Coordinates of C-alpha atoms in Angstrom, one line a residue:
R1 CA 35.3 71.7 -0.5
I2 CA 32.7 74.2 0.5
G3 CA 29.5 73.9 -1.6
A4 CA 30.3 70.3 -2.7
P5 CA 27.6 67.7 -2.2
G6 CA 27.5 66.6 1.4
N7 CA 29.3 69.7 2.6
R8 CA 27.1 72.8 2.8
G9 CA 28.6 74.7 5.7
W10 CA 30.5 74.3 8.9
E11 CA 29.9 71.6 11.5
F12 CA 30.6 72.0 15.2
S13 CA 30.6 69.8 18.2
M14 CA 28.9 71.4 21.2
V15 CA 27.5 70.7 24.6
R16 CA 23.9 69.5 24.1
G17 CA 21.5 72.3 25.2
S18 CA 23.9 75.2 24.5
P19 CA 22.1 78.3 23.2
V20 CA 22.4 78.8 19.4
L21 CA 22.7 82.5 18.5
A22 CA 21.7 84.5 15.4
A23 CA 24.7 85.3 13.2
A24 CA 23.2 88.5 12.0
D25 CA 19.9 90.5 12.1
G26 CA 17.1 89.1 10.0
V27 CA 13.6 87.4 10.0
V28 CA 13.0 83.7 10.8
S29 CA 11.9 82.1 7.5
F30 CA 11.6 78.5 8.9
A31 CA 11.7 77.0 12.4
G32 CA 10.7 73.4 12.7
T33 CA 11.3 69.8 12.1
I34 CA 12.2 68.0 9.0
G35 CA 12.3 64.2 9.5
T36 CA 13.7 63.8 13.0
N37 CA 15.9 67.0 13.0
R38 CA 15.1 70.5 14.0
F39 CA 16.2 73.6 12.0
V40 CA 16.0 77.4 12.0
S41 CA 16.6 79.5 8.9
V42 CA 17.0 83.2 9.0
L43 CA 16.6 85.6 6.0
H44 CA 18.8 88.7 6.1
C45 CA 18.2 92.1 4.5
D46 CA 20.7 91.3 1.7
L47 CA 18.7 88.1 0.9
T48 CA 21.4 85.9 2.4
R49 CA 19.9 82.9 4.3
T50 CA 21.6 81.3 7.3
T51 CA 20.5 77.9 8.5
Y52 CA 21.1 76.4 11.9
S53 CA 20.7 72.6 12.0
F54 CA 20.4 69.6 14.3
L55 CA 18.8 71.5 17.2
D56 CA 17.3 70.1 20.4
S57 CA 14.6 72.8 20.5
T58 CA 13.7 76.2 19.0
A59 CA 12.7 79.4 20.7
V60 CA 11.6 81.3 17.6
Q61 CA 9.0 80.8 14.9
R62 CA 8.5 81.8 11.3
G63 CA 8.1 85.6 11.0
D64 CA 10.0 86.5 14.2
P65 CA 12.6 89.2 13.8
V66 CA 16.0 88.3 15.3
V67 CA 19.1 90.4 16.1
K68 CA 22.7 89.4 15.9
G69 CA 23.6 87.4 19.0
Q70 CA 20.0 86.6 20.0
P71 CA 19.4 83.1 21.3
M72 CA 17.1 81.2 18.9
A73 CA 17.5 77.6 19.8
L74 CA 19.2 74.9 21.9
G75 CA 21.8 72.8 20.2
G76 CA 22.0 69.1 20.0
P77 CA 25.1 67.0 20.3
G78 CA 26.2 68.2 16.9
F79 CA 25.5 71.5 15.1
H80 CA 25.6 72.6 11.5
F81 CA 25.7 76.2 10.2
G82 CA 25.1 77.0 6.5
V83 CA 24.8 80.1 4.4
V84 CA 23.0 80.5 1.1
R85 CA 23.5 83.6 -1.1
Q86 CA 21.8 84.0 -4.5
G87 CA 20.6 80.4 -4.4
S88 CA 24.0 78.8 -3.8
Y89 CA 25.7 77.6 -0.7
V90 CA 28.7 79.7 0.2
D91 CA 31.5 79.6 2.7
P92 CA 30.1 80.8 6.1
A93 CA 33.2 83.0 6.5
E94 CA 31.4 85.3 4.0
I95 CA 28.9 86.2 6.7
L96 CA 31.0 85.6 9.8
G97 CA 34.0 87.5 8.5
P98 CA 37.3 86.3 6.8
D99 CA 39.0 85.6 10.2
A100 CA 36.1 83.4 11.5
R101 CA 38.0 80.2 11.2
A102 CA 41.0 81.6 13.0
R103 CA 39.0 83.2 15.9
R104 CA 36.6 80.3 16.1
A105 CA 33.2 81.5 15.0
R106 CA 30.8 82.3 17.9
L107 CA 27.4 80.9 17.0
V108 CA 27.1 79.5 20.5
P109 CA 28.1 81.4 23.7
T110 CA 31.4 80.4 25.3
A111 CA 32.2 80.5 29.0

């Protein structure tokens, strides 16, 4: 279930090197490597934080403002998207909208 240990968001398969887009306007709070994996985290005006994980490269750095739909990174062979609100992980549908699962969330552009 969402928020349980080991499941802190949505995982997507993607074509390696696909652009990863900001889900909403905000400021980059982290862009870098932890262990062998690259991540970008964005803090939004309502203090929600979105995290984009398992990236091949990043095009933003800490402190950069981003707008919804802006390319921030290139994805790896897998991709993870998480949302933290008030210190707890929440279902990403809360930021992407209630119909996000049905319409297939667009965090990477499609052809």
